[in-house]
Short mmCIF file of C-alpha atoms in Angstrom, two decimals:
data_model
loop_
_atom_site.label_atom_id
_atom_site.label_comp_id
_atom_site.label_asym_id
_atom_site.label_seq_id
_atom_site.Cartn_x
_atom_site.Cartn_y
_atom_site.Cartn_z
CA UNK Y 136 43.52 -14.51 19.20
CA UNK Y 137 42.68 -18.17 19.87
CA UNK Y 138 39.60 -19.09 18.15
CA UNK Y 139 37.47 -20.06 20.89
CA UNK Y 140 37.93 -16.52 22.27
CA UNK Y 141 36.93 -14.86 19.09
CA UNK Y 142 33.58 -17.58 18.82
CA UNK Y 143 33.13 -15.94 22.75
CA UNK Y 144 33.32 -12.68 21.56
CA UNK Y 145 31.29 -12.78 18.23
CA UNK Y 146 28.59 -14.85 20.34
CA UNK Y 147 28.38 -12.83 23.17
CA UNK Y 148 27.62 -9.71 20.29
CA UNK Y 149 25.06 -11.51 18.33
CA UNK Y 150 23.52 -12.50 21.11
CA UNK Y 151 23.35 -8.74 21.87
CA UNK Y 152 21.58 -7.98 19.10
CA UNK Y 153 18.39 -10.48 19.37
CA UNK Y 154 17.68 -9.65 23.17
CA UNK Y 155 16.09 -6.28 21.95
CA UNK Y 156 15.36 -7.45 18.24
CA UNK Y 157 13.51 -10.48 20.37
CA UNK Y 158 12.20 -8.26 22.32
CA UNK Y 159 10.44 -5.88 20.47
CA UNK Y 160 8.86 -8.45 17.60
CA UNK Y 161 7.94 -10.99 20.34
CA UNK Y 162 7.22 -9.53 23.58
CA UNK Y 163 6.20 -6.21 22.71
CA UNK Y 164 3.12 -6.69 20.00
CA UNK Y 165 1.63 -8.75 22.83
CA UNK Y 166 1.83 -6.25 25.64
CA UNK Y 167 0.26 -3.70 23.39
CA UNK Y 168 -2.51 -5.60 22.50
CA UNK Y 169 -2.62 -6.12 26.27
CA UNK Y 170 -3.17 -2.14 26.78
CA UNK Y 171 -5.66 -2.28 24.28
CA UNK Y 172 -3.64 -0.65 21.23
CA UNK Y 173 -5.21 -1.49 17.82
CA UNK Y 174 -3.72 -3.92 15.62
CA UNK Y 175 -3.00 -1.20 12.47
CA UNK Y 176 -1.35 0.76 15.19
CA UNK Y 177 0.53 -2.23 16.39
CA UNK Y 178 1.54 -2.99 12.55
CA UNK Y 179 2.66 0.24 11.77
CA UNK Y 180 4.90 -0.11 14.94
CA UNK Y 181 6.93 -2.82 12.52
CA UNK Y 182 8.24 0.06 11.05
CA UNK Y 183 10.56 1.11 13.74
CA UNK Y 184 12.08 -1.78 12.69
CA UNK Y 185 13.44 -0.02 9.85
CA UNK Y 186 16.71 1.11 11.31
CA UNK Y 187 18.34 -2.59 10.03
CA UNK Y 188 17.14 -2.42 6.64
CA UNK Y 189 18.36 1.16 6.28
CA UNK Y 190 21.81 0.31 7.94
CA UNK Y 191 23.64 -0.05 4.10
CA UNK Y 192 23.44 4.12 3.99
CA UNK Y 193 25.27 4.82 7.34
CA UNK Y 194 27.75 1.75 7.03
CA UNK Y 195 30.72 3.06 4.93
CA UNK Y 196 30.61 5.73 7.52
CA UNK Y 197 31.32 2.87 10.39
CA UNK Y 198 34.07 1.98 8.30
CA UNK Y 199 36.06 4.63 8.61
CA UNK Y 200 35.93 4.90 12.46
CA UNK Y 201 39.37 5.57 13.53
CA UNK Y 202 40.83 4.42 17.04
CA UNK Y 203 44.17 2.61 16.92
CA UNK Y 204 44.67 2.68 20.66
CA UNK Y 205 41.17 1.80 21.52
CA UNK Y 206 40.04 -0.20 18.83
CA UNK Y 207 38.46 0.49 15.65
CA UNK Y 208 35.39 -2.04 16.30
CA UNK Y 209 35.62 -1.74 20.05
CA UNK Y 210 35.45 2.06 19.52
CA UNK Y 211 32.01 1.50 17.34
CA UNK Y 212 31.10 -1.46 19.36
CA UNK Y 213 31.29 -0.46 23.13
CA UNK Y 214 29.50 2.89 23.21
CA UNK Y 215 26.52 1.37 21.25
CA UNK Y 216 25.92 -1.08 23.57
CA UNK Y 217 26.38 1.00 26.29
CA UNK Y 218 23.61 3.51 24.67
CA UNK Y 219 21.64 0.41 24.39
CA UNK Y 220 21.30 -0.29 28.41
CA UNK Y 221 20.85 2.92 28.66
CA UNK Y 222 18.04 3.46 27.17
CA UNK Y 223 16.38 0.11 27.67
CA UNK Y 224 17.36 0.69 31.73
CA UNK Y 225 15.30 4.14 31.41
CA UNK Y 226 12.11 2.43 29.37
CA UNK Y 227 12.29 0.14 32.42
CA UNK Y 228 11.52 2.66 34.95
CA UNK Y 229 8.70 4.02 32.49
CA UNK Y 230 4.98 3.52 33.73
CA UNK Y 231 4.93 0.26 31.05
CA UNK Y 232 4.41 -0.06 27.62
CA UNK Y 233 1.84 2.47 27.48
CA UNK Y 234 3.31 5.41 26.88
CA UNK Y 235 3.58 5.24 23.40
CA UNK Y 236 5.71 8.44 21.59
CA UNK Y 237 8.27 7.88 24.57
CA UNK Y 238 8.12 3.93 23.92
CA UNK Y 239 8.46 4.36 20.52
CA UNK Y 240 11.54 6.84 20.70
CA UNK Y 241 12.82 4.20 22.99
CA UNK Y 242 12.64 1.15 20.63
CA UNK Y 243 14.06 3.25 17.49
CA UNK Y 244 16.80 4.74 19.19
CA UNK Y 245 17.80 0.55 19.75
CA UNK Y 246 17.00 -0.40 16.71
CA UNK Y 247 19.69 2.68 15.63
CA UNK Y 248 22.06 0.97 18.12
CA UNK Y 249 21.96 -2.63 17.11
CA UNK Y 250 21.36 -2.26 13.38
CA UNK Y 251 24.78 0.02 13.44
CA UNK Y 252 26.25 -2.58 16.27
CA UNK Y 253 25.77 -5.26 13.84
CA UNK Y 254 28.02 -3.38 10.90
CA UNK Y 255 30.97 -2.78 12.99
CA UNK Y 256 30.56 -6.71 14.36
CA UNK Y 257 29.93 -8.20 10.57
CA UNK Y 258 33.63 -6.59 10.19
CA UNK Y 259 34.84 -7.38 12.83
CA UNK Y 260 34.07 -11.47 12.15
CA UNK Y 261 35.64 -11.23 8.46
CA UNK Y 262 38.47 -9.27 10.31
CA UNK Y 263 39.38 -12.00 13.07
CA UNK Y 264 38.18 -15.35 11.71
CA UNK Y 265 40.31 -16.80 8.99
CA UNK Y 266 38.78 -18.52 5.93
CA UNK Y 267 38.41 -21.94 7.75
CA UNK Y 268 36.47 -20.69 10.66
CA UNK Y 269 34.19 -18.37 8.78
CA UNK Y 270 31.28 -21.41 8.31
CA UNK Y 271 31.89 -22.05 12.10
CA UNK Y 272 31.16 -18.60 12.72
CA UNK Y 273 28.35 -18.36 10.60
CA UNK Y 274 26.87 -20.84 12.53
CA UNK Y 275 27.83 -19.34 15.77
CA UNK Y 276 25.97 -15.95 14.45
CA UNK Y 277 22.33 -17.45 14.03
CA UNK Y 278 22.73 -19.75 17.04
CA UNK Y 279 23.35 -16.53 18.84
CA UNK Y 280 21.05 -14.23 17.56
CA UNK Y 281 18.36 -17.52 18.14
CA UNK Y 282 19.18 -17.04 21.53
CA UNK Y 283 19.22 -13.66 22.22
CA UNK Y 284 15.45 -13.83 20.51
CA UNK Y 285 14.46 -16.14 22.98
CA UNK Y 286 15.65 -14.40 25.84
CA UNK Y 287 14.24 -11.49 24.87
CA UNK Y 288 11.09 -12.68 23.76
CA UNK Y 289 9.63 -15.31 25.57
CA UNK Y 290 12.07 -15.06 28.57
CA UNK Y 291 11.01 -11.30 29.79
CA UNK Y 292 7.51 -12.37 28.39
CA UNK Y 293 7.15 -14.84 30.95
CA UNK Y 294 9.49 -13.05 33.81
CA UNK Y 295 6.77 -10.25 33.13
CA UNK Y 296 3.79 -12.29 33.78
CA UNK Y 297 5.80 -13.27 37.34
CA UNK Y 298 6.62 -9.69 38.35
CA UNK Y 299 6.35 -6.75 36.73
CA UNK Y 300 7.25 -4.36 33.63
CA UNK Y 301 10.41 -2.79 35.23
CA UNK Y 302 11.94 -5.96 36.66
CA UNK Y 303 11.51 -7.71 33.02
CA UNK Y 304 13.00 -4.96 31.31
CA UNK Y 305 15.99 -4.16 33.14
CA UNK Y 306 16.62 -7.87 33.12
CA UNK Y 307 17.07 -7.58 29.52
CA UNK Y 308 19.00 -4.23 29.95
CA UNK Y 309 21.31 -6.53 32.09
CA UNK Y 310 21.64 -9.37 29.97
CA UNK Y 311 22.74 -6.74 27.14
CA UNK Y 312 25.18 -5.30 29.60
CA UNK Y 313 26.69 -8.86 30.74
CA UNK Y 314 26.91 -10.03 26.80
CA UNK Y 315 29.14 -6.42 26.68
CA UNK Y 316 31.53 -7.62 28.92
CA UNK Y 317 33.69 -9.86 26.02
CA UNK Y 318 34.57 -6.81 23.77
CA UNK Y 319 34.87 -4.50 26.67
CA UNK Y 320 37.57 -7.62 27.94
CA UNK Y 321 39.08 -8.53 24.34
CA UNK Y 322 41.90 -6.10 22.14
CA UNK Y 323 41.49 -6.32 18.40
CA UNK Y 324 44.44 -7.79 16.34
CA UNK Y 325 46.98 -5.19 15.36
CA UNK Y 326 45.95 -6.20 12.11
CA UNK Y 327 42.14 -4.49 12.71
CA UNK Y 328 43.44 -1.17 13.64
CA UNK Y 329 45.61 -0.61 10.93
CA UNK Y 330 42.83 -1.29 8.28
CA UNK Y 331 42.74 1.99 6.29
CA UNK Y 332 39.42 3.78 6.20
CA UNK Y 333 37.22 3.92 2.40
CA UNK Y 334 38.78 7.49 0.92
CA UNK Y 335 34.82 8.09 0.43
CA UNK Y 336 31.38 6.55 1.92
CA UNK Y 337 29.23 7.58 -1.92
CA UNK Y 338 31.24 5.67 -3.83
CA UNK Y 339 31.55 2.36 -2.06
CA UNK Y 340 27.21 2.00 -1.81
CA UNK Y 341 27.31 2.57 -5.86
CA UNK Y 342 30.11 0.03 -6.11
CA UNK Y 343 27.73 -2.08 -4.10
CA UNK Y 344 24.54 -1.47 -6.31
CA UNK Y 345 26.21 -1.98 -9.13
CA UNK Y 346 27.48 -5.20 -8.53
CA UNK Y 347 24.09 -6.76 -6.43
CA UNK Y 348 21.93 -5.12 -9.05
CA UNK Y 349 18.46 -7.14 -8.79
CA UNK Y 350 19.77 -8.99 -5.55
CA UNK Y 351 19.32 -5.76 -4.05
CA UNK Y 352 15.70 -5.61 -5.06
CA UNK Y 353 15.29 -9.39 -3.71
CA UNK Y 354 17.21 -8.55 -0.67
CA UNK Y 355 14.83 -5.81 -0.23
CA UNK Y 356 11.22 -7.19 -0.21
CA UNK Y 357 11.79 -11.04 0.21
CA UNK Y 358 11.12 -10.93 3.71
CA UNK Y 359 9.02 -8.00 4.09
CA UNK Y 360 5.84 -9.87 3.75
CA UNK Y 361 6.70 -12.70 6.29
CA UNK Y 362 7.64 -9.20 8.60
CA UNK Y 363 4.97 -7.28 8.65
CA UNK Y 364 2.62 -11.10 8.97
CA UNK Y 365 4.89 -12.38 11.63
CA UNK Y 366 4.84 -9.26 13.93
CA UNK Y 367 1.35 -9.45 13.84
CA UNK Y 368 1.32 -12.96 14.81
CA UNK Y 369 1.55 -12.23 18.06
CA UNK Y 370 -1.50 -9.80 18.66
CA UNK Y 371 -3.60 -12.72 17.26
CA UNK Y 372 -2.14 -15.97 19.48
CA UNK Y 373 -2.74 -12.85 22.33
CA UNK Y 374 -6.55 -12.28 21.06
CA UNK Y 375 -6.79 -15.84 20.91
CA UNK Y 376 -5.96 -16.60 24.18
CA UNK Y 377 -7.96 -13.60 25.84
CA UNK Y 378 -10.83 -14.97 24.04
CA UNK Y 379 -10.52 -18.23 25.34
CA UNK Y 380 -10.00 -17.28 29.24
CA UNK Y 381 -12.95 -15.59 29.07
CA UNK Y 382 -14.96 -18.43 27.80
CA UNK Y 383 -13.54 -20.16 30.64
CA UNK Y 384 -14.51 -17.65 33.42
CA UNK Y 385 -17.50 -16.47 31.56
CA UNK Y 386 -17.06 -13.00 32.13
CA UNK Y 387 -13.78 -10.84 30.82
CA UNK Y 388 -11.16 -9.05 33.23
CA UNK Y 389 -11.67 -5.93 34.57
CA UNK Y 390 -9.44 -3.46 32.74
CA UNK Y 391 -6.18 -2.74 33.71
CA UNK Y 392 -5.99 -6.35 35.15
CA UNK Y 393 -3.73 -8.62 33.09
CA UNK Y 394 -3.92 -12.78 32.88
CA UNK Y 395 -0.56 -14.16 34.02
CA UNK Y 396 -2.08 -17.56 32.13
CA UNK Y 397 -1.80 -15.59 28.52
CA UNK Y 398 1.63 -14.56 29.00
CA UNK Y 399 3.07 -17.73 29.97
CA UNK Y 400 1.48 -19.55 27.04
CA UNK Y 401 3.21 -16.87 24.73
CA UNK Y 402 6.55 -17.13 25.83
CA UNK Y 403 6.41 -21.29 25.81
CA UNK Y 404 5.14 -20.16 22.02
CA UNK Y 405 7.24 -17.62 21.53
CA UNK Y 406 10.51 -19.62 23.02
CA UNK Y 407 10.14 -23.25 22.51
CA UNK Y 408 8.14 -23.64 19.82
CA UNK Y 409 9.56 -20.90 17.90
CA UNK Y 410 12.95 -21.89 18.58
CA UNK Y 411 12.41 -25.87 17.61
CA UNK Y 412 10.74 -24.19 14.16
CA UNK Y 413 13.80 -22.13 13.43
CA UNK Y 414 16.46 -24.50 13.91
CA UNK Y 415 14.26 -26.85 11.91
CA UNK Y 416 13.55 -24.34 9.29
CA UNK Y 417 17.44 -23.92 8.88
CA UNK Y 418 18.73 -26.96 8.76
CA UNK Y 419 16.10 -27.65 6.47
CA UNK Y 420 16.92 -24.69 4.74
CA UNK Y 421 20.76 -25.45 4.31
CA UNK Y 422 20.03 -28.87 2.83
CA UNK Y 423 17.76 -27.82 0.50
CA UNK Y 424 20.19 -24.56 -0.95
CA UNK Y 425 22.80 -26.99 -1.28
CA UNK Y 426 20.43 -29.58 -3.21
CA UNK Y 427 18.41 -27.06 -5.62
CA UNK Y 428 20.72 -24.01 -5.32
CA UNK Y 429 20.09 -20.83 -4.06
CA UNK Y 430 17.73 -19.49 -6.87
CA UNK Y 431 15.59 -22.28 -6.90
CA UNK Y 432 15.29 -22.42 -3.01
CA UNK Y 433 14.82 -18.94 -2.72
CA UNK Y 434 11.76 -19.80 -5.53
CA UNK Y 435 10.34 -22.81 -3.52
CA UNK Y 436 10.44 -20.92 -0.10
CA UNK Y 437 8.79 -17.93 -1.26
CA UNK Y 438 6.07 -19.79 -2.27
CA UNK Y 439 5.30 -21.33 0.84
CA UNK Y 440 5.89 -18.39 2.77
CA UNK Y 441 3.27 -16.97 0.41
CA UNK Y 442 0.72 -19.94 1.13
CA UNK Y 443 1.98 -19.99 5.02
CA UNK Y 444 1.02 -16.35 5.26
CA UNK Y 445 -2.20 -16.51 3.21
CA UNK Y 446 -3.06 -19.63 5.69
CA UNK Y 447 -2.65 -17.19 8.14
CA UNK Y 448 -4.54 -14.61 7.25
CA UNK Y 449 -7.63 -17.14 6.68
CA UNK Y 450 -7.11 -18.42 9.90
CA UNK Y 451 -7.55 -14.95 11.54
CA UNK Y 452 -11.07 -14.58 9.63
CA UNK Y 453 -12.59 -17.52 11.04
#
């Protein structure tokens, strides 16, 4: 496999999984708050989230997928994806985001789908890329994923605020089915189907534990404050922006009757902003691992995610 076929086809899968990941930590929280759902309830909706934290338990399982004519990643790969339209292409002929058990079903059974789409793809990229073209592909994997946020995010955000809830969603549904079309197109080396399966899926997670030992814990709950603050983020640019349009027209909307205005503010937010900060953040982020090591990086970040969060959460009280 040439490598700019197997950059294509790890792209086109990353980029698969941030259109819903992008999706449901961008777009969503705002179009709740938009129905009027509380922000506790709209926290608590991070937790549906859980799925790719989780994923470690389920993984050894993936592993030992077996498929030699179809494809022992394509065989993992395909269906999820396919599961993933779907279900996104039924939540887009819902009423809209507020019915909230079958919404909620909805985004977990995704978040099943791409958290377990993302094991048999992590394989699959130590599987086809050889040792020189693994930095090229990790590179490749948050460019993608970057994307797929955006489009997700503060693309259907802002097609939303132009048409309507089932025309934005099934636009992601088919951007997830278009980004299927590489793996559906590729065959995996000979050399991928003849991997041997794990004998058992027990041992290999305590093999795992026992060699990460405290990484695990770090791994664990480095980023959960920055996840729960971020996915509330949204809700308050959203209240922040209601509250000013009604300044401005001295009266608020009826209910039931959404601002256009707010949602196109989010997804310039939400996509250009965000997306200039990220690709700042890890360049910035690279440099500085490689200067002060990983321990001490991980150290200096944490701290000013701590103060960026606490910043936050002052600004919200004011």
């Amino acid at each position: 496999m040439r490598t700019r076929t197997k950059l294509l086809l790890l792209g086109s899968l990353y980029l698969s999984q941030g259109l819903p990941y992008g999706f449901f930590t961008q777009a969503l929280p705002v179009l709740l708050r938009e129905q009027g759902l509380s922000l506790p309830l709209i926290g608590l909706s991070q937790l549906l989230m859980m799925p790719w934290a989780l994923k470690f338990v389920w993984a050894p399982w993936i592993d030992r997928v077996r498929a030699p004519r179809f494809g022992k990643r394509r065989a993992v790969i395909i269906p999820l994806q396919l599961a993933s339209c779907a279900v996104l292409a039924s939540l887009a002929l819902a009423s809209g985001p507020d019915g909230l058990w079958a919404l909620s079903i909805a985004v977990l059974l995704v978040n099943v789908c791409s958290a377990t789409q993302d094991i048999a793809t992590d394989a699959l990229a130590v599987e086809v890329l050889s040792p020189e073209e693994r930095g090229l592909g990790n590179g490749l994997q948050v460019g993608a994923y970057r994307v797929g946020m955006i489009i997700g995010g503060g693309f259907v955000l802002w097609l939303f605020a132009r048409t309507d809830w089932t025309i934005a969603v099934l636009a992601m549904a088919g951007c997830l089915a278009l980004a299927t079309l590489p793996i559906w197109f590729v065959r995996e080396p000979a050399h991928v189907e003849r991997d041997r399966p794990p004998p058992t899926a027990f041992p290999a997670i305590k093999v795992a534990f026992r060699r990460l030992g405290p990484w695990l814990v770090v791994l664990a709950t480095y980023k959960t404050g920055e996840w729960f603050a971020t996915g509330m983020l949204r809700t308050f640019f959203t209240d922040a922006f209601t509250a000013m349009r009604t300044a401005e027209r001295g009266h608020p909307l009826p209910a039931g009757v959404q601002d256009p205005f707010i949602f196109e503010q989010l997804a310039r937010i939400l996509g250009y902003v965000g997306f200039s900060c990220a690709l700042v953040g890890a360049i910035v982020g690279g440099v500085m691992a490689r200067t002060l090591g990983r321990r001490r990086a991980l150290i200096v970040f944490g701290i000013l995610q701590t103060i960026a969060i606490a910043a936050m959460a002052l600004a919200t009280q004011s």
